[in-house]
PDB file of C-alpha atoms in Angstrom:
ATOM      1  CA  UNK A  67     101.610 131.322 128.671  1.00 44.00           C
ATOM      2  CA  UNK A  68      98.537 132.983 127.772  1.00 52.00           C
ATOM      3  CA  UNK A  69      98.063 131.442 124.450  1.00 51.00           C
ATOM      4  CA  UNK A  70      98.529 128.189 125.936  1.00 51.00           C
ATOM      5  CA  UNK A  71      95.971 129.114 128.787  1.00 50.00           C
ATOM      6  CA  UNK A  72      93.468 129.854 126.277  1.00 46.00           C
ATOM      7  CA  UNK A  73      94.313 126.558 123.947  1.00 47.00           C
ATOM      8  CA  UNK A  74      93.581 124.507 127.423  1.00 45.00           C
ATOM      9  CA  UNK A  75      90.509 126.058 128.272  1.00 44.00           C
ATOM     10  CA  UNK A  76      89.274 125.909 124.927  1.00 44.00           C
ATOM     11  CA  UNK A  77      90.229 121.906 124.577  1.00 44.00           C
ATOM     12  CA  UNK A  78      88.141 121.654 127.702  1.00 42.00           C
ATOM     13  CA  UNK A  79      85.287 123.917 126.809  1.00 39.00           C
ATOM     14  CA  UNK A  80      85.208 121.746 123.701  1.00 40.00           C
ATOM     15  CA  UNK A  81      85.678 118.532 125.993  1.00 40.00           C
ATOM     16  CA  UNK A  82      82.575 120.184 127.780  1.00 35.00           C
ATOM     17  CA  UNK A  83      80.102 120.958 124.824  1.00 34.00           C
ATOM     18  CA  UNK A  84      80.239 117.267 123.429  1.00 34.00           C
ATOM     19  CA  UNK A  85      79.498 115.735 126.816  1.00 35.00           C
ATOM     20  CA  UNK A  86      76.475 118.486 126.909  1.00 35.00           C
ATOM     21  CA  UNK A  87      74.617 116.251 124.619  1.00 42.00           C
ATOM     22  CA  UNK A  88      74.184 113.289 126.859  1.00 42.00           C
ATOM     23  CA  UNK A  89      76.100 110.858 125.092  1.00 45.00           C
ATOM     24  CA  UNK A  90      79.000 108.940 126.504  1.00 41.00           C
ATOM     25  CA  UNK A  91      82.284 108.314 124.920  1.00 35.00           C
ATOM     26  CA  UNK A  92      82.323 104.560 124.865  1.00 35.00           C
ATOM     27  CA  UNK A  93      78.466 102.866 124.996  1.00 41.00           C
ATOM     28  CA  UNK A  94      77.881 100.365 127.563  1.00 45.00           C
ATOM     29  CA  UNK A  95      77.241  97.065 125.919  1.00 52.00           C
ATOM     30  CA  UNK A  96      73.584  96.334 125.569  1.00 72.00           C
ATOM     31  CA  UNK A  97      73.421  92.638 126.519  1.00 72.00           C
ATOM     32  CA  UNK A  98      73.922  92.848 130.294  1.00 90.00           C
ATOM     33  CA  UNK A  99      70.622  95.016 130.693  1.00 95.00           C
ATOM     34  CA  UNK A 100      67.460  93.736 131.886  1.00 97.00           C
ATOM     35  CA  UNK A 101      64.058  95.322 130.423  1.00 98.00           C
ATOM     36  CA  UNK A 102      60.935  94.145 132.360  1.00 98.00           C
ATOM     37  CA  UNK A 103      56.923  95.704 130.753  1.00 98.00           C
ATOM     38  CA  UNK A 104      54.145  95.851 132.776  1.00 98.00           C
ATOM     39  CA  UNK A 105      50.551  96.237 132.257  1.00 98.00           C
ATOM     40  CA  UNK A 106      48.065  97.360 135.143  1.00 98.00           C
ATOM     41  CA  UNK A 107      44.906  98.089 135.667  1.00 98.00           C
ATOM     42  CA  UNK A 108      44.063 100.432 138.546  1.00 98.00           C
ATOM     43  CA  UNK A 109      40.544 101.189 140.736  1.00 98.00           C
ATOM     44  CA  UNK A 110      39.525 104.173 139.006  1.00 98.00           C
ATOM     45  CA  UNK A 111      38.471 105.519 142.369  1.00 98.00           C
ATOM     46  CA  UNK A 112      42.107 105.024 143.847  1.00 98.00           C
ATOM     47  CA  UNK A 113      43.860 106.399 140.664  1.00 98.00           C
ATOM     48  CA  UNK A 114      44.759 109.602 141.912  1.00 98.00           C
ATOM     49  CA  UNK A 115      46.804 108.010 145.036  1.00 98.00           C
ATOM     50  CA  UNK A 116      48.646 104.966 142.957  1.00 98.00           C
ATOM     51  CA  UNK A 117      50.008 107.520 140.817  1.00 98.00           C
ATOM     52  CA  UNK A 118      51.270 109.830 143.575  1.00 98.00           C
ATOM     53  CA  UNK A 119      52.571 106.437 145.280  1.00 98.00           C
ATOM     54  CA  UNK A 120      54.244 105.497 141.583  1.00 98.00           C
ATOM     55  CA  UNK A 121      55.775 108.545 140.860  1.00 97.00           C
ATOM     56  CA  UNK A 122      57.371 108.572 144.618  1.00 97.00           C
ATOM     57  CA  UNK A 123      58.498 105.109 144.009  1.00 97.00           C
ATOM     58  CA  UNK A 124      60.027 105.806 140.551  1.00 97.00           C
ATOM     59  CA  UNK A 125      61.509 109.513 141.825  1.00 97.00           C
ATOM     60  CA  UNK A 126      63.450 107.308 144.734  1.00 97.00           C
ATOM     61  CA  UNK A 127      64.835 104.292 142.674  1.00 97.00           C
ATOM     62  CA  UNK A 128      66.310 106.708 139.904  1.00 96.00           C
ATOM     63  CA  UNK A 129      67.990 108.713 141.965  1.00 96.00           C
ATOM     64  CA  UNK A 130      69.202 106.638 144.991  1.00 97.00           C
ATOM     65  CA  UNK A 131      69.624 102.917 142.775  1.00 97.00           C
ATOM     66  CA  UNK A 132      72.756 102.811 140.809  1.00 95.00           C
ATOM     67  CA  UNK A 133      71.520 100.230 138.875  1.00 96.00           C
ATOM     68  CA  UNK A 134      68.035 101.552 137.508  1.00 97.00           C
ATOM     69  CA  UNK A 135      68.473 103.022 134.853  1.00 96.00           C
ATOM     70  CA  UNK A 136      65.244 104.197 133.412  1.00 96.00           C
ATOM     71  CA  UNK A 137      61.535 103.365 134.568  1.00 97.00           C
ATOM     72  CA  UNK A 138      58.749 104.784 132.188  1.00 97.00           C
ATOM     73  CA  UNK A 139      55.279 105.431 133.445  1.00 97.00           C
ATOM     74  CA  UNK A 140      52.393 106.079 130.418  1.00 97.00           C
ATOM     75  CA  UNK A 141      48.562 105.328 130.783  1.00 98.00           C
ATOM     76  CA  UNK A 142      46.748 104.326 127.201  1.00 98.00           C
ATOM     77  CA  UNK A 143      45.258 107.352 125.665  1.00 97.00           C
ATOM     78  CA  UNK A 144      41.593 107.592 126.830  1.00 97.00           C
ATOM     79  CA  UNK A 145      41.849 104.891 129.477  1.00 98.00           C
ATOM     80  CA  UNK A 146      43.617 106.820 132.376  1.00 98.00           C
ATOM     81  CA  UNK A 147      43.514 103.229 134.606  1.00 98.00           C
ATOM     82  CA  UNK A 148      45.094 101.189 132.379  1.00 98.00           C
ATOM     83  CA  UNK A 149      49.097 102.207 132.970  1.00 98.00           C
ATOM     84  CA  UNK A 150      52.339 100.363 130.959  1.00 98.00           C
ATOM     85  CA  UNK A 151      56.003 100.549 132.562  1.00 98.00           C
ATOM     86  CA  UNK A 152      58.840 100.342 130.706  1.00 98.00           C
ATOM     87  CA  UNK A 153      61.295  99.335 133.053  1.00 98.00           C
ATOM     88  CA  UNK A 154      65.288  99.234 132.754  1.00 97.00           C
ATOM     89  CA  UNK A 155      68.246  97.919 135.076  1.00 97.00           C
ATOM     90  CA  UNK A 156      71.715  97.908 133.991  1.00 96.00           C
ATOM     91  CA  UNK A 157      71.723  93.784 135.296  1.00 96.00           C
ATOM     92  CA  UNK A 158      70.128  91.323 136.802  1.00 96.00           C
ATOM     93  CA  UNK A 159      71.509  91.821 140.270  1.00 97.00           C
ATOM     94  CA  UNK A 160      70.498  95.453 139.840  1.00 97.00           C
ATOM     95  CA  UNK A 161      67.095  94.697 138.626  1.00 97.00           C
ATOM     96  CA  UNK A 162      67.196  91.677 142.165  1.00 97.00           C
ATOM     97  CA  UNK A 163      68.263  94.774 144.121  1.00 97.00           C
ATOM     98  CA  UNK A 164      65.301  97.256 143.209  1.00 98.00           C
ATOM     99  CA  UNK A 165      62.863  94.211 144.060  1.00 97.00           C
ATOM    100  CA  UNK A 166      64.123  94.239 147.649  1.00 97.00           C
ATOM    101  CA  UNK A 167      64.740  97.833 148.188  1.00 98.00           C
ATOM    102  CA  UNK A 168      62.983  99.202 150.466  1.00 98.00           C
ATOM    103  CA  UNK A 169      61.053 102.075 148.403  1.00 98.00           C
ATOM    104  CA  UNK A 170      59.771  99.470 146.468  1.00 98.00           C
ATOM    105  CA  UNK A 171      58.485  96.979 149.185  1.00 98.00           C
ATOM    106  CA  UNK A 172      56.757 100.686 150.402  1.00 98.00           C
ATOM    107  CA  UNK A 173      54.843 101.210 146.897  1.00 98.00           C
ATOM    108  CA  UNK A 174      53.787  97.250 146.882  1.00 98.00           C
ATOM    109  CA  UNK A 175      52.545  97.322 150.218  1.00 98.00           C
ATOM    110  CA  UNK A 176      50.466 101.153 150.049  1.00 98.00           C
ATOM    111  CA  UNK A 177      49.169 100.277 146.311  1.00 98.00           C
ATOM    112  CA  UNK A 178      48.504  96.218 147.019  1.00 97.00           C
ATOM    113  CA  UNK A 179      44.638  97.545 147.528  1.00 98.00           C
ATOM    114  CA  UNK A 180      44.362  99.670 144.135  1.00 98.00           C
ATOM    115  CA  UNK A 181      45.675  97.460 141.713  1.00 98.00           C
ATOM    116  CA  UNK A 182      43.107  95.215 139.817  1.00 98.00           C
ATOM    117  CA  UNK A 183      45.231  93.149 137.641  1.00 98.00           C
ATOM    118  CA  UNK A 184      49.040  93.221 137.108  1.00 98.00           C
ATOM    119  CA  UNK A 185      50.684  91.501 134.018  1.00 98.00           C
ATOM    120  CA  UNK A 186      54.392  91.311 133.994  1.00 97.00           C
ATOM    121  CA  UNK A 187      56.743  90.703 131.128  1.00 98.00           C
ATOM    122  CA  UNK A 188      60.462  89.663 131.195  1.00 97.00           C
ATOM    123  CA  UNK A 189      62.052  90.570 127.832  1.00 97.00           C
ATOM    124  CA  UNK A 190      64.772  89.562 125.729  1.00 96.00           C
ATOM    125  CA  UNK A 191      66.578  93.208 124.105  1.00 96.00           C
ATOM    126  CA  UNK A 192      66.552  93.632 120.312  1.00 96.00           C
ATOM    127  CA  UNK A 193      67.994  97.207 120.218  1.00 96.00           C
ATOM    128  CA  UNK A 194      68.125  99.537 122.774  1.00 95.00           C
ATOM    129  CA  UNK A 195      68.203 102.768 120.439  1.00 95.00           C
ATOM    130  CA  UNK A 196      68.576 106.197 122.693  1.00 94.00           C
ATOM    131  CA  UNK A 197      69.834 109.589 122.015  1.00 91.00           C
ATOM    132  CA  UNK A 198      70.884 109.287 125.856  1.00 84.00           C
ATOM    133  CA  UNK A 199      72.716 105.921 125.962  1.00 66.00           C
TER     134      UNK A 199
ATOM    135  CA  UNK B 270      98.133 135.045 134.929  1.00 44.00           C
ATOM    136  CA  UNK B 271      98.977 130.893 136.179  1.00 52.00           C
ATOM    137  CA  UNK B 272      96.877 130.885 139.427  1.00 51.00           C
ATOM    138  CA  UNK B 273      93.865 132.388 137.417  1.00 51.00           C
ATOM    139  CA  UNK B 274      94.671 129.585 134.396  1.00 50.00           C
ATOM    140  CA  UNK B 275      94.400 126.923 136.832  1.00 46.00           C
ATOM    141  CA  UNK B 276      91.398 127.912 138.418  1.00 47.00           C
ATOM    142  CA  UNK B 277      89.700 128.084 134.958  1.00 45.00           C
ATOM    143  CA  UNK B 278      90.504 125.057 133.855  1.00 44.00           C
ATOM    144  CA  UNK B 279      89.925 123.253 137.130  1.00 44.00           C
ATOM    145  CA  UNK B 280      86.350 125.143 136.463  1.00 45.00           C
ATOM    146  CA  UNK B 281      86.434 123.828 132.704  1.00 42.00           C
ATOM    147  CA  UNK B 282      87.040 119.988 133.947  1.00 39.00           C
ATOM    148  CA  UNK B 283      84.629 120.030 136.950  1.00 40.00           C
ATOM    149  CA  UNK B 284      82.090 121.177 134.866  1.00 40.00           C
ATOM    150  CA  UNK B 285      82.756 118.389 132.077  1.00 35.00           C
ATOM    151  CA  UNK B 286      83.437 115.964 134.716  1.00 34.00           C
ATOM    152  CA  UNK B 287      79.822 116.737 135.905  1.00 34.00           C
ATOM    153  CA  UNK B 288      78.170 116.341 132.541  1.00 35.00           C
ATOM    154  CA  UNK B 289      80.283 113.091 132.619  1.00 35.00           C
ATOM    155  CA  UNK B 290      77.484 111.589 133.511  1.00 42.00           C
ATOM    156  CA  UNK B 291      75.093 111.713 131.237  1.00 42.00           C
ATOM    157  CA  UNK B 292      72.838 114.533 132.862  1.00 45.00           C
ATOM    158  CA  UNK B 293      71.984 117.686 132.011  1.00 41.00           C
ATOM    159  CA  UNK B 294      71.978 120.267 134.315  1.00 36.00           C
ATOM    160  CA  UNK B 295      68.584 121.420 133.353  1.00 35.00           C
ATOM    161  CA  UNK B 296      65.908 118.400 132.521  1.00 41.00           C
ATOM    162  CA  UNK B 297      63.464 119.176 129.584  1.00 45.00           C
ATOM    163  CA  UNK B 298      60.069 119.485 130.057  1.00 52.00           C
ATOM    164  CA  UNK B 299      58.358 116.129 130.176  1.00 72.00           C
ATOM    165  CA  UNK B 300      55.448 117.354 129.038  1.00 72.00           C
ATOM    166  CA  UNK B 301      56.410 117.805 125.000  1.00 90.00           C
ATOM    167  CA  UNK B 302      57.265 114.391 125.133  1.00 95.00           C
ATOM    168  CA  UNK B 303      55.504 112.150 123.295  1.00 97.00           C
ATOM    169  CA  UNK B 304      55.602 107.883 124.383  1.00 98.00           C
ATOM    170  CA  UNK B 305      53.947 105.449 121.631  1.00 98.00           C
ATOM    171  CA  UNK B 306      53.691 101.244 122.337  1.00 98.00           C
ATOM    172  CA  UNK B 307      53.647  98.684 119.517  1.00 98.00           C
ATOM    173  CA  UNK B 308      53.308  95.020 120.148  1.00 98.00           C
ATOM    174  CA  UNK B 309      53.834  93.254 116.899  1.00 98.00           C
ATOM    175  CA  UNK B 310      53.476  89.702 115.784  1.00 98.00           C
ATOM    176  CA  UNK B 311      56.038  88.908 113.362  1.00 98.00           C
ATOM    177  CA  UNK B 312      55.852  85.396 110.654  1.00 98.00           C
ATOM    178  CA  UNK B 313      58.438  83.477 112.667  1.00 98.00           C
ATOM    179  CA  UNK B 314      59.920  81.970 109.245  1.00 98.00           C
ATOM    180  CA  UNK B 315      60.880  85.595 108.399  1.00 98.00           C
ATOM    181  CA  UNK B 316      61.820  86.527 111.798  1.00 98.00           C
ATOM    182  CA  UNK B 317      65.731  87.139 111.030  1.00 98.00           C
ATOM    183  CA  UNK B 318      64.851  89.121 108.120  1.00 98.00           C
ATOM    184  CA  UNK B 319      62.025  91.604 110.388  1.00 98.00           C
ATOM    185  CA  UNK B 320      64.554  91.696 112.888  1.00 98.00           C
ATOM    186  CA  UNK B 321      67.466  92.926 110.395  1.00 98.00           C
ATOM    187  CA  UNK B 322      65.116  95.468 109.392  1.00 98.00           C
ATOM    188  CA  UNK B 323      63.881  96.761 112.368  1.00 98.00           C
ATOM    189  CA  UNK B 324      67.609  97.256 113.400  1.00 97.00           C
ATOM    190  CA  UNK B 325      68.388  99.514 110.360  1.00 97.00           C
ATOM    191  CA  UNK B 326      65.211 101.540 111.270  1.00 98.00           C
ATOM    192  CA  UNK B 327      66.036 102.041 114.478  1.00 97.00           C
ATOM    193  CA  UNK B 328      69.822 102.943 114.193  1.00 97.00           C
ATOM    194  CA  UNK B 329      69.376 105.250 111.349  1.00 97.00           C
ATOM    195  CA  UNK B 330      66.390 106.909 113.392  1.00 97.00           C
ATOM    196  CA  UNK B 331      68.395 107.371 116.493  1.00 97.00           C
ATOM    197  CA  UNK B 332      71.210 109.028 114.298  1.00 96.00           C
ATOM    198  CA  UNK B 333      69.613 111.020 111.833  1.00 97.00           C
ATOM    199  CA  UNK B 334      66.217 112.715 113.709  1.00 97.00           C
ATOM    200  CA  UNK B 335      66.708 115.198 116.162  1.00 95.00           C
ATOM    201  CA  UNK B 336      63.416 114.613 117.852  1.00 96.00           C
ATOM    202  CA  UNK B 337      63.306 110.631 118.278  1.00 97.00           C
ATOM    203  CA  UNK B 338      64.557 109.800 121.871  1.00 96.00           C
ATOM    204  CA  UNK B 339      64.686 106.540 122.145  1.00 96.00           C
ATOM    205  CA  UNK B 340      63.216 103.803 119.919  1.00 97.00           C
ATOM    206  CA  UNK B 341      63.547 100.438 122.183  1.00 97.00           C
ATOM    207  CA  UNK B 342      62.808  96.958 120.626  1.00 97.00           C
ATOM    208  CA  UNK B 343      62.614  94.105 122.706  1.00 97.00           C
ATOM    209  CA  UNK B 344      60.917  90.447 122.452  1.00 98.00           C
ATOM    210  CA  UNK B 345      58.225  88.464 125.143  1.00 98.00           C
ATOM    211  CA  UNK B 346      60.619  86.275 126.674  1.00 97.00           C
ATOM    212  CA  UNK B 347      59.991  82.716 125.391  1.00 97.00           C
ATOM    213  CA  UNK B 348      58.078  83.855 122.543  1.00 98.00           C
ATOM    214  CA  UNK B 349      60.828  85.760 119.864  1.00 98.00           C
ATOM    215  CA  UNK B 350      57.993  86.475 117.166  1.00 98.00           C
ATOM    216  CA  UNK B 351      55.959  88.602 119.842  1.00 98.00           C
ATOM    217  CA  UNK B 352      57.750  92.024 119.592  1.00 98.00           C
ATOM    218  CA  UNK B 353      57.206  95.059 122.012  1.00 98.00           C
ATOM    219  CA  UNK B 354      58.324  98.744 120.938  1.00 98.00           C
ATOM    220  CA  UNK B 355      58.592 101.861 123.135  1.00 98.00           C
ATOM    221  CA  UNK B 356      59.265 105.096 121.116  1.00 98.00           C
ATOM    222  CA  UNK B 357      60.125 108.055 122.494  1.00 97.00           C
ATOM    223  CA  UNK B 358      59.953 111.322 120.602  1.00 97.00           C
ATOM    224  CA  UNK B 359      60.860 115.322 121.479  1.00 96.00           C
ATOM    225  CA  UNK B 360      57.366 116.350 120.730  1.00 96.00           C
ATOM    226  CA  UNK B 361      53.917 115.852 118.252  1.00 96.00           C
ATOM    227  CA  UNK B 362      56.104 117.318 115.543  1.00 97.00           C
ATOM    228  CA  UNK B 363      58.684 114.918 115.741  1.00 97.00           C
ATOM    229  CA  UNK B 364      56.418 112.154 115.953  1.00 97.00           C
ATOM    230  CA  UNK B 365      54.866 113.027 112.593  1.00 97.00           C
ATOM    231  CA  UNK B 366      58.419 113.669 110.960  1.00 97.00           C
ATOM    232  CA  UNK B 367      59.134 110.440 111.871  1.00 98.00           C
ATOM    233  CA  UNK B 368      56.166 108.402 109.994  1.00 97.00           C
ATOM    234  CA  UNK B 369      57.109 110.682 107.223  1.00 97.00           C
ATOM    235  CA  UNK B 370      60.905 109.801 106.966  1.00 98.00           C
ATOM    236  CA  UNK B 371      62.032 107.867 104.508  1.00 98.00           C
ATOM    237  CA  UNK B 372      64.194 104.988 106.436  1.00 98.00           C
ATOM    238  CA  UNK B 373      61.156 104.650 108.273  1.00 98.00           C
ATOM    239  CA  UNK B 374      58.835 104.510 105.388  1.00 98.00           C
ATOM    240  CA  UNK B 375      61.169 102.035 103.908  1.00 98.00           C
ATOM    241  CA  UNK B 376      60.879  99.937 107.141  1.00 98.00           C
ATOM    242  CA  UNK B 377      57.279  99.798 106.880  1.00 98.00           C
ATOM    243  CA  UNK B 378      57.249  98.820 102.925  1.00 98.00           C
ATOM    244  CA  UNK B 379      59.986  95.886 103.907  1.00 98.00           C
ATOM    245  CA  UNK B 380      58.134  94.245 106.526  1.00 98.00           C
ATOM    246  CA  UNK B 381      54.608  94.611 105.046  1.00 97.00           C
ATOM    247  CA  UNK B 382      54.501  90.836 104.663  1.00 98.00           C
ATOM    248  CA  UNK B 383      56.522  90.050 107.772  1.00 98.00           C
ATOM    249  CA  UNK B 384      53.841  91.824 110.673  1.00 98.00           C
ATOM    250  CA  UNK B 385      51.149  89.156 110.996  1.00 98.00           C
ATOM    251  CA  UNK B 386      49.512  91.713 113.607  1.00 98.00           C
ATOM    252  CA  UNK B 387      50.237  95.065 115.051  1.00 98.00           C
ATOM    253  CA  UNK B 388      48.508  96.898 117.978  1.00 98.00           C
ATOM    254  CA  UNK B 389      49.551 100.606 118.317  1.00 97.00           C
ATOM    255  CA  UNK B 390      48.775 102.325 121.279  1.00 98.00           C
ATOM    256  CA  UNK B 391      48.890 106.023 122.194  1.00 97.00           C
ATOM    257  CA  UNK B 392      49.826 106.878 125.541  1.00 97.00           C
ATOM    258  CA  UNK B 393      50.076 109.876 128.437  1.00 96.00           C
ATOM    259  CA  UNK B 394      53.050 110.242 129.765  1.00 96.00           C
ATOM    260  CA  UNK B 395      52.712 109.537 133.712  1.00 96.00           C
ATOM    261  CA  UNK B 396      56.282 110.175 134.826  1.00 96.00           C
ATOM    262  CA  UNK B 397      59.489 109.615 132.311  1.00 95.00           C
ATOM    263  CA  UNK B 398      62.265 108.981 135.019  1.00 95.00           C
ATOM    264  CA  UNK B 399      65.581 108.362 133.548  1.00 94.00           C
ATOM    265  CA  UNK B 400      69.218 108.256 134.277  1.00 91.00           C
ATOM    266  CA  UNK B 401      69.664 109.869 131.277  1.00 84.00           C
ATOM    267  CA  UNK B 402      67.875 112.899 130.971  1.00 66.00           C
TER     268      UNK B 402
END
């Protein structure tokens, strides 16, 4: 009994320390996901407040949208008001869902003032290479 | 003796169950992290042949360095020669390991004649929210 105790738990300790590195089993195929870029440039003066309003807006949709799976948020080295997304939904009804939910109708409506010029790109996947997925 | 074996296995599961998910229980630091964007204009006769190469770069990358994240490739929709890369990598040292690697120095040698333009752009991280991690 014992020994066979301790050959369980360690199959499941084991079990445990491969999952610890993030990686899944079986990857999701690539070709259903939906990557969309953006490039904006922000009122200096209101930079301060779209960030806070971004980073509430990208905190929400990770955690509470099934579907959106990563949304990246860089400025360009010396140019603090000129910000790039990298933005990525598991499909295109998850990527139609985030464009309706409300925490995103909240962040278009407070930041509609503070954004000077928005360019958005849809995307066609290559490879999605990630130590995570 | 079985009461106690139960309960540490149920312990053992949960916890892998948990890490199921792809998230660990403690995030890294965001900060370390370092986010680079190419956007590349590629000979379309030789497309096929950058793409095939860029592939390689990226799988071998993903699998071999500790410290690059992500690499994701993707093309302007409508327009298959104009690439756009985001790179994620661990930290500044990683970064450099990288350009000095040699799959990725091979990369660059291949598709010297390929890249009719490239813009590389340094960024600061913002917020990196992800699923997974």
């Amino acid at each position: 009994m014992r020994a066979r105790h301790f050959l369980l738990l360690g199959a499941s300790v084991l079990a445990g320390s491969l999952l610890w590195t993030g990686r899944p089993v079986s990857a999701e195929p690539m070709e259903g996901r939906v990557v969309r870029l953006a490039e904006l440039e922000i009122d200096p003066a209101q930079l301060e407040g779209y960030k806070a309003a971004l980073k509430e807006e990208i905190e929400t949709s990770i955690r509470v949208e099934p579907g959106v799976l990563s949304l990246y948020a860089v400025s360009v080295k010396g140019h603090p008001d000129q910000i790039r997304l990298f933005e990525m939904y598991a499909s295109v009804a998850a990527y139609q869902a985030h464009l309706e939910a409300p925490h995103f109708r909240k962040y278009k409506t407070e930041t509609a003032g503070m954004v000077k010029s928005l360019t958005l790109l849809e995307t066609e996947p290559i490879l999605l290479g990630s130590k995570f997925r």
